[in-house]
Amino acid sequence: FKGLLNVSAVPVGETVILESFKQSPVGDWPLTTSFRRETSDPTDNGTFYSTAGSAVGATVNVSIPNTVAGPHCWAQVLTGWIAEPQNLSVTIEALNISSWSQIASRLPSIAALETTQNFTLFLPPESALSSALTLSDSALLAFVEAHLVQGSHVVLSSAEQSLTTAAGGSLVATASTVVLGDVSTNVTRRDVITNGGIVQAISASLISLDSASSNSTVVARELADL
């Protein structure tokens, strides 16, 4: 990994994103992994989160922390190998979401996330995504963009973060909840690393299908007036 990680200095509950020297197979950016200390127990040295295929959510623990390995190097002794992050579609499939591939096949800009760096997707459950497939392409894009933050790796913590979605909405997120307008939902799995971005799994969609349809109609009218 690039840089030094002092695992003991990472605040409890915080996620640290680490860059590998290995490059992404879909671009020229380094692959990433995540590290988090879950508890204040002094015997808890922290956990690396694996995200490859069926290993999404698997963990590799630090057994011996912060061993000096050289003048500018620390070694962290782990209980296993850290799995290499996979692309977005493989990661989402491992989260038991089957409708995403159909969404990506209809929306080229969303399919392009497979080779995009720096995005965060607040991923609704399969039931919400399968329902969204009934929308028109423009409304479906509005639906997905309401759950997408572009240009940033967003890791969640106890502190609130104010973010702007790709649709221009104001989203507020913590490690447990995500709020968009008057809609609030829970985080069911946080900080899942892909080879280009981060997935935050949530318990429900952030906008209704009617709102997505309305938003796409407003955009279409604005474009027609140009």
PDB file of N, CA and C in Angstrom, residues 28-95:
ATOM      1  N   ASP A  28      -6.158   3.698 -14.963  1.00  0.00           N
ATOM      2  CA  ASP A  28      -4.788   3.939 -14.528  1.00  0.00           C
ATOM      3  C   ASP A  28      -4.739   4.417 -13.081  1.00  0.00           C
ATOM      4  N   TRP A  29      -5.782   4.119 -12.299  1.00  0.00           N
ATOM      5  CA  TRP A  29      -5.773   4.516 -10.893  1.00  0.00           C
ATOM      6  C   TRP A  29      -5.450   3.299 -10.021  1.00  0.00           C
ATOM      7  N   PRO A  30      -4.913   3.528  -8.814  1.00  0.00           N
ATOM      8  CA  PRO A  30      -4.576   2.404  -7.944  1.00  0.00           C
ATOM      9  C   PRO A  30      -5.826   1.769  -7.352  1.00  0.00           C
ATOM     10  N   LEU A  31      -5.763   0.466  -7.145  1.00  0.00           N
ATOM     11  CA  LEU A  31      -6.840  -0.225  -6.460  1.00  0.00           C
ATOM     12  C   LEU A  31      -6.865   0.191  -4.993  1.00  0.00           C
ATOM     13  N   THR A  32      -8.027   0.083  -4.389  1.00  0.00           N
ATOM     14  CA  THR A  32      -8.165   0.499  -2.998  1.00  0.00           C
ATOM     15  C   THR A  32      -8.694  -0.642  -2.146  1.00  0.00           C
ATOM     16  N   THR A  33      -8.491  -0.517  -0.846  1.00  0.00           N
ATOM     17  CA  THR A  33      -9.135  -1.382   0.124  1.00  0.00           C
ATOM     18  C   THR A  33      -9.524  -0.502   1.308  1.00  0.00           C
ATOM     19  N   SER A  34     -10.253  -1.071   2.265  1.00  0.00           N
ATOM     20  CA  SER A  34     -10.694  -0.268   3.408  1.00  0.00           C
ATOM     21  C   SER A  34     -10.301  -0.946   4.717  1.00  0.00           C
ATOM     22  N   PHE A  35     -10.026  -0.111   5.702  1.00  0.00           N
ATOM     23  CA  PHE A  35      -9.665  -0.583   7.036  1.00  0.00           C
ATOM     24  C   PHE A  35     -10.546   0.133   8.049  1.00  0.00           C
ATOM     25  N   ARG A  36     -10.986  -0.589   9.072  1.00  0.00           N
ATOM     26  CA  ARG A  36     -11.828   0.040  10.092  1.00  0.00           C
ATOM     27  C   ARG A  36     -11.604  -0.610  11.454  1.00  0.00           C
ATOM     28  N   ARG A  37     -11.589   0.211  12.496  1.00  0.00           N
ATOM     29  CA  ARG A  37     -11.624  -0.285  13.874  1.00  0.00           C
ATOM     30  C   ARG A  37     -13.063  -0.174  14.356  1.00  0.00           C
ATOM     31  N   GLU A  38     -13.641  -1.296  14.753  1.00  0.00           N
ATOM     32  CA  GLU A  38     -15.058  -1.316  15.090  1.00  0.00           C
ATOM     33  C   GLU A  38     -15.350  -0.962  16.544  1.00  0.00           C
ATOM     34  N   THR A  39     -14.424  -1.286  17.448  1.00  0.00           N
ATOM     35  CA  THR A  39     -14.684  -1.097  18.875  1.00  0.00           C
ATOM     36  C   THR A  39     -13.500  -0.427  19.548  1.00  0.00           C
ATOM     37  N   SER A  40     -13.742   0.035  20.764  1.00  0.00           N
ATOM     38  CA  SER A  40     -12.675   0.661  21.558  1.00  0.00           C
ATOM     39  C   SER A  40     -11.917  -0.367  22.398  1.00  0.00           C
ATOM     40  N   ASP A  41     -12.258  -1.633  22.246  1.00  0.00           N
ATOM     41  CA  ASP A  41     -11.557  -2.706  22.937  1.00  0.00           C
ATOM     42  C   ASP A  41     -10.075  -2.652  22.565  1.00  0.00           C
ATOM     43  N   PRO A  42      -9.185  -2.545  23.555  1.00  0.00           N
ATOM     44  CA  PRO A  42      -7.751  -2.426  23.226  1.00  0.00           C
ATOM     45  C   PRO A  42      -7.199  -3.642  22.494  1.00  0.00           C
ATOM     46  N   THR A  43      -7.887  -4.779  22.558  1.00  0.00           N
ATOM     47  CA  THR A  43      -7.423  -5.957  21.828  1.00  0.00           C
ATOM     48  C   THR A  43      -7.916  -5.961  20.387  1.00  0.00           C
ATOM     49  N   ASP A  44      -8.764  -4.994  20.015  1.00  0.00           N
ATOM     50  CA  ASP A  44      -9.263  -4.895  18.643  1.00  0.00           C
ATOM     51  C   ASP A  44      -8.281  -4.074  17.826  1.00  0.00           C
ATOM     52  N   ASN A  45      -7.515  -4.744  16.987  1.00  0.00           N
ATOM     53  CA  ASN A  45      -6.512  -4.061  16.171  1.00  0.00           C
ATOM     54  C   ASN A  45      -7.074  -3.545  14.862  1.00  0.00           C
ATOM     55  N   GLY A  46      -8.335  -3.884  14.556  1.00  0.00           N
ATOM     56  CA  GLY A  46      -8.957  -3.388  13.343  1.00  0.00           C
ATOM     57  C   GLY A  46      -9.102  -4.450  12.279  1.00  0.00           C
ATOM     58  N   THR A  47      -9.844  -4.101  11.245  1.00  0.00           N
ATOM     59  CA  THR A  47     -10.252  -5.062  10.230  1.00  0.00           C
ATOM     60  C   THR A  47     -10.102  -4.482   8.829  1.00  0.00           C
ATOM     61  N   PHE A  48      -9.557  -5.269   7.919  1.00  0.00           N
ATOM     62  CA  PHE A  48      -9.592  -4.953   6.499  1.00  0.00           C
ATOM     63  C   PHE A  48     -10.804  -5.651   5.900  1.00  0.00           C
ATOM     64  N   TYR A  49     -11.503  -4.931   5.007  1.00  0.00           N
ATOM     65  CA  TYR A  49     -12.730  -5.465   4.440  1.00  0.00           C
ATOM     66  C   TYR A  49     -12.491  -5.951   3.022  1.00  0.00           C
ATOM     67  N   SER A  50     -12.745  -7.226   2.795  1.00  0.00           N
ATOM     68  CA  SER A  50     -12.566  -7.833   1.484  1.00  0.00           C
ATOM     69  C   SER A  50     -13.818  -7.602   0.649  1.00  0.00           C
ATOM     70  N   THR A  51     -13.640  -7.446  -0.657  1.00  0.00           N
ATOM     71  CA  THR A  51     -14.786  -7.120  -1.497  1.00  0.00           C
ATOM     72  C   THR A  51     -14.818  -7.897  -2.802  1.00  0.00           C
ATOM     73  N   ALA A  52     -14.118  -9.015  -2.888  1.00  0.00           N
ATOM     74  CA  ALA A  52     -14.040  -9.729  -4.159  1.00  0.00           C
ATOM     75  C   ALA A  52     -15.133 -10.774  -4.278  1.00  0.00           C
ATOM     76  N   GLY A  53     -15.961 -10.640  -5.312  1.00  0.00           N
ATOM     77  CA  GLY A  53     -16.974 -11.645  -5.622  1.00  0.00           C
ATOM     78  C   GLY A  53     -17.803 -12.037  -4.424  1.00  0.00           C
ATOM     79  N   SER A  54     -17.892 -13.337  -4.167  1.00  0.00           N
ATOM     80  CA  SER A  54     -18.712 -13.826  -3.068  1.00  0.00           C
ATOM     81  C   SER A  54     -18.118 -13.477  -1.720  1.00  0.00           C
ATOM     82  N   ALA A  55     -16.908 -12.920  -1.709  1.00  0.00           N
ATOM     83  CA  ALA A  55     -16.273 -12.547  -0.447  1.00  0.00           C
ATOM     84  C   ALA A  55     -16.651 -11.143   0.003  1.00  0.00           C
ATOM     85  N   VAL A  56     -17.614 -10.493  -0.698  1.00  0.00           N
ATOM     86  CA  VAL A  56     -18.043  -9.161  -0.271  1.00  0.00           C
ATOM     87  C   VAL A  56     -18.470  -9.213   1.182  1.00  0.00           C
ATOM     88  N   GLY A  57     -17.923  -8.325   1.979  1.00  0.00           N
ATOM     89  CA  GLY A  57     -18.256  -8.293   3.395  1.00  0.00           C
ATOM     90  C   GLY A  57     -17.379  -9.189   4.243  1.00  0.00           C
ATOM     91  N   ALA A  58     -16.542 -10.022   3.604  1.00  0.00           N
ATOM     92  CA  ALA A  58     -15.613 -10.848   4.367  1.00  0.00           C
ATOM     93  C   ALA A  58     -14.564  -9.957   5.018  1.00  0.00           C
ATOM     94  N   THR A  59     -13.959 -10.434   6.077  1.00  0.00           N
ATOM     95  CA  THR A  59     -13.026  -9.603   6.827  1.00  0.00           C
ATOM     96  C   THR A  59     -11.684 -10.300   7.011  1.00  0.00           C
ATOM     97  N   VAL A  60     -10.647  -9.474   7.105  1.00  0.00           N
ATOM     98  CA  VAL A  60      -9.308  -9.938   7.457  1.00  0.00           C
ATOM     99  C   VAL A  60      -8.844  -9.078   8.622  1.00  0.00           C
ATOM    100  N   ASN A  61      -8.567  -9.694   9.740  1.00  0.00           N
ATOM    101  CA  ASN A  61      -8.234  -8.944  10.945  1.00  0.00           C
ATOM    102  C   ASN A  61      -6.733  -8.712  11.081  1.00  0.00           C
ATOM    103  N   VAL A  62      -6.391  -7.620  11.761  1.00  0.00           N
ATOM    104  CA  VAL A  62      -4.993  -7.345  12.115  1.00  0.00           C
ATOM    105  C   VAL A  62      -4.677  -8.095  13.405  1.00  0.00           C
ATOM    106  N   SER A  63      -3.731  -9.032  13.332  1.00  0.00           N
ATOM    107  CA  SER A  63      -3.398  -9.813  14.529  1.00  0.00           C
ATOM    108  C   SER A  63      -2.258  -9.183  15.329  1.00  0.00           C
ATOM    109  N   ILE A  64      -1.279  -8.618  14.620  1.00  0.00           N
ATOM    110  CA  ILE A  64      -0.174  -7.911  15.290  1.00  0.00           C
ATOM    111  C   ILE A  64      -0.030  -6.554  14.617  1.00  0.00           C
ATOM    112  N   PRO A  65      -0.302  -5.451  15.323  1.00  0.00           N
ATOM    113  CA  PRO A  65      -0.292  -4.136  14.678  1.00  0.00           C
ATOM    114  C   PRO A  65       1.062  -3.446  14.732  1.00  0.00           C
ATOM    115  N   ASN A  66       1.301  -2.596  13.727  1.00  0.00           N
ATOM    116  CA  ASN A  66       2.358  -1.579  13.768  1.00  0.00           C
ATOM    117  C   ASN A  66       3.740  -2.113  14.119  1.00  0.00           C
ATOM    118  N   THR A  67       4.163  -3.158  13.423  1.00  0.00           N
ATOM    119  CA  THR A  67       5.522  -3.664  13.608  1.00  0.00           C
ATOM    120  C   THR A  67       6.471  -2.863  12.721  1.00  0.00           C
ATOM    121  N   VAL A  68       7.540  -2.301  13.329  1.00  0.00           N
ATOM    122  CA  VAL A  68       8.497  -1.510  12.565  1.00  0.00           C
ATOM    123  C   VAL A  68       9.279  -2.452  11.649  1.00  0.00           C
ATOM    124  N   ALA A  69       9.172  -2.207  10.337  1.00  0.00           N
ATOM    125  CA  ALA A  69       9.824  -3.076   9.361  1.00  0.00           C
ATOM    126  C   ALA A  69      10.954  -2.375   8.630  1.00  0.00           C
ATOM    127  N   GLY A  70      11.215  -1.117   8.956  1.00  0.00           N
ATOM    128  CA  GLY A  70      12.266  -0.355   8.302  1.00  0.00           C
ATOM    129  C   GLY A  70      12.156   1.103   8.702  1.00  0.00           C
ATOM    130  N   PRO A  71      13.079   1.939   8.208  1.00  0.00           N
ATOM    131  CA  PRO A  71      13.055   3.362   8.585  1.00  0.00           C
ATOM    132  C   PRO A  71      11.746   4.061   8.232  1.00  0.00           C
ATOM    133  N   HIS A  72      11.114   3.646   7.158  1.00  0.00           N
ATOM    134  CA  HIS A  72       9.889   4.302   6.721  1.00  0.00           C
ATOM    135  C   HIS A  72       8.801   3.277   6.410  1.00  0.00           C
ATOM    136  N   CYS A  73       8.753   2.223   7.197  1.00  0.00           N
ATOM    137  CA  CYS A  73       7.805   1.152   6.884  1.00  0.00           C
ATOM    138  C   CYS A  73       7.308   0.480   8.146  1.00  0.00           C
ATOM    139  N   TRP A  74       5.985   0.329   8.235  1.00  0.00           N
ATOM    140  CA  TRP A  74       5.368  -0.492   9.272  1.00  0.00           C
ATOM    141  C   TRP A  74       4.733  -1.706   8.625  1.00  0.00           C
ATOM    142  N   ALA A  75       4.756  -2.801   9.351  1.00  0.00           N
ATOM    143  CA  ALA A  75       4.085  -4.018   8.878  1.00  0.00           C
ATOM    144  C   ALA A  75       2.880  -4.303   9.771  1.00  0.00           C
ATOM    145  N   GLN A  76       1.792  -4.715   9.134  1.00  0.00           N
ATOM    146  CA  GLN A  76       0.609  -5.153   9.861  1.00  0.00           C
ATOM    147  C   GLN A  76       0.445  -6.644   9.596  1.00  0.00           C
ATOM    148  N   VAL A  77       0.516  -7.447  10.633  1.00  0.00           N
ATOM    149  CA  VAL A  77       0.354  -8.888  10.481  1.00  0.00           C
ATOM    150  C   VAL A  77      -1.140  -9.198  10.449  1.00  0.00           C
ATOM    151  N   LEU A  78      -1.574  -9.883   9.372  1.00  0.00           N
ATOM    152  CA  LEU A  78      -2.999 -10.126   9.153  1.00  0.00           C
ATOM    153  C   LEU A  78      -3.335 -11.609   9.300  1.00  0.00           C
ATOM    154  N   THR A  79      -4.617 -11.876   9.475  1.00  0.00           N
ATOM    155  CA  THR A  79      -5.079 -13.260   9.610  1.00  0.00           C
ATOM    156  C   THR A  79      -5.333 -13.914   8.252  1.00  0.00           C
ATOM    157  N   GLY A  80      -5.177 -13.180   7.158  1.00  0.00           N
ATOM    158  CA  GLY A  80      -5.392 -13.739   5.831  1.00  0.00           C
ATOM    159  C   GLY A  80      -5.064 -12.715   4.763  1.00  0.00           C
ATOM    160  N   TRP A  81      -5.292 -13.093   3.508  1.00  0.00           N
ATOM    161  CA  TRP A  81      -5.037 -12.195   2.387  1.00  0.00           C
ATOM    162  C   TRP A  81      -6.206 -11.243   2.191  1.00  0.00           C
ATOM    163  N   ILE A  82      -5.905  -9.995   1.850  1.00  0.00           N
ATOM    164  CA  ILE A  82      -6.949  -9.031   1.502  1.00  0.00           C
ATOM    165  C   ILE A  82      -7.385  -9.293   0.070  1.00  0.00           C
ATOM    166  N   ALA A  83      -8.675  -9.473  -0.133  1.00  0.00           N
ATOM    167  CA  ALA A  83      -9.169  -9.759  -1.482  1.00  0.00           C
ATOM    168  C   ALA A  83      -9.135  -8.506  -2.349  1.00  0.00           C
ATOM    169  N   GLU A  84      -8.826  -8.709  -3.623  1.00  0.00           N
ATOM    170  CA  GLU A  84      -8.771  -7.592  -4.570  1.00  0.00           C
ATOM    171  C   GLU A  84     -10.182  -7.105  -4.906  1.00  0.00           C
ATOM    172  N   PRO A  85     -10.428  -5.797  -4.871  1.00  0.00           N
ATOM    173  CA  PRO A  85     -11.764  -5.297  -5.216  1.00  0.00           C
ATOM    174  C   PRO A  85     -12.106  -5.581  -6.677  1.00  0.00           C
ATOM    175  N   GLN A  86     -13.373  -5.817  -6.929  1.00  0.00           N
ATOM    176  CA  GLN A  86     -13.856  -6.146  -8.267  1.00  0.00           C
ATOM    177  C   GLN A  86     -14.638  -4.967  -8.855  1.00  0.00           C
ATOM    178  N   ASN A  87     -15.084  -5.109 -10.104  1.00  0.00           N
ATOM    179  CA  ASN A  87     -15.832  -4.009 -10.710  1.00  0.00           C
ATOM    180  C   ASN A  87     -17.217  -3.896 -10.087  1.00  0.00           C
ATOM    181  N   LEU A  88     -17.936  -2.853 -10.461  1.00  0.00           N
ATOM    182  CA  LEU A  88     -19.196  -2.533  -9.799  1.00  0.00           C
ATOM    183  C   LEU A  88     -20.224  -3.643  -9.978  1.00  0.00           C
ATOM    184  N   SER A  89     -20.372  -4.159 -11.193  1.00  0.00           N
ATOM    185  CA  SER A  89     -21.417  -5.153 -11.444  1.00  0.00           C
ATOM    186  C   SER A  89     -21.161  -6.445 -10.672  1.00  0.00           C
ATOM    187  N   VAL A  90     -19.910  -6.887 -10.606  1.00  0.00           N
ATOM    188  CA  VAL A  90     -19.577  -8.101  -9.854  1.00  0.00           C
ATOM    189  C   VAL A  90     -19.851  -7.888  -8.369  1.00  0.00           C
ATOM    190  N   THR A  91     -19.481  -6.716  -7.860  1.00  0.00           N
ATOM    191  CA  THR A  91     -19.693  -6.409  -6.449  1.00  0.00           C
ATOM    192  C   THR A  91     -21.174  -6.379  -6.109  1.00  0.00           C
ATOM    193  N   ILE A  92     -21.977  -5.728  -6.964  1.00  0.00           N
ATOM    194  CA  ILE A  92     -23.413  -5.637  -6.703  1.00  0.00           C
ATOM    195  C   ILE A  92     -24.062  -7.017  -6.789  1.00  0.00           C
ATOM    196  N   GLU A  93     -23.637  -7.818  -7.728  1.00  0.00           N
ATOM    197  CA  GLU A  93     -24.178  -9.177  -7.833  1.00  0.00           C
ATOM    198  C   GLU A  93     -23.895  -9.976  -6.564  1.00  0.00           C
ATOM    199  N   ALA A  94     -22.701  -9.774  -5.980  1.00  0.00           N
ATOM    200  CA  ALA A  94     -22.346 -10.465  -4.741  1.00  0.00           C
ATOM    201  C   ALA A  94     -23.167  -9.984  -3.556  1.00  0.00           C
ATOM    202  N   LEU A  95     -23.785  -8.811  -3.696  1.00  0.00           N
ATOM    203  CA  LEU A  95     -24.684  -8.291  -2.666  1.00  0.00           C
ATOM    204  C   LEU A  95     -26.118  -8.777  -2.884  1.00  0.00           C
TER     205      LEU A  95
END
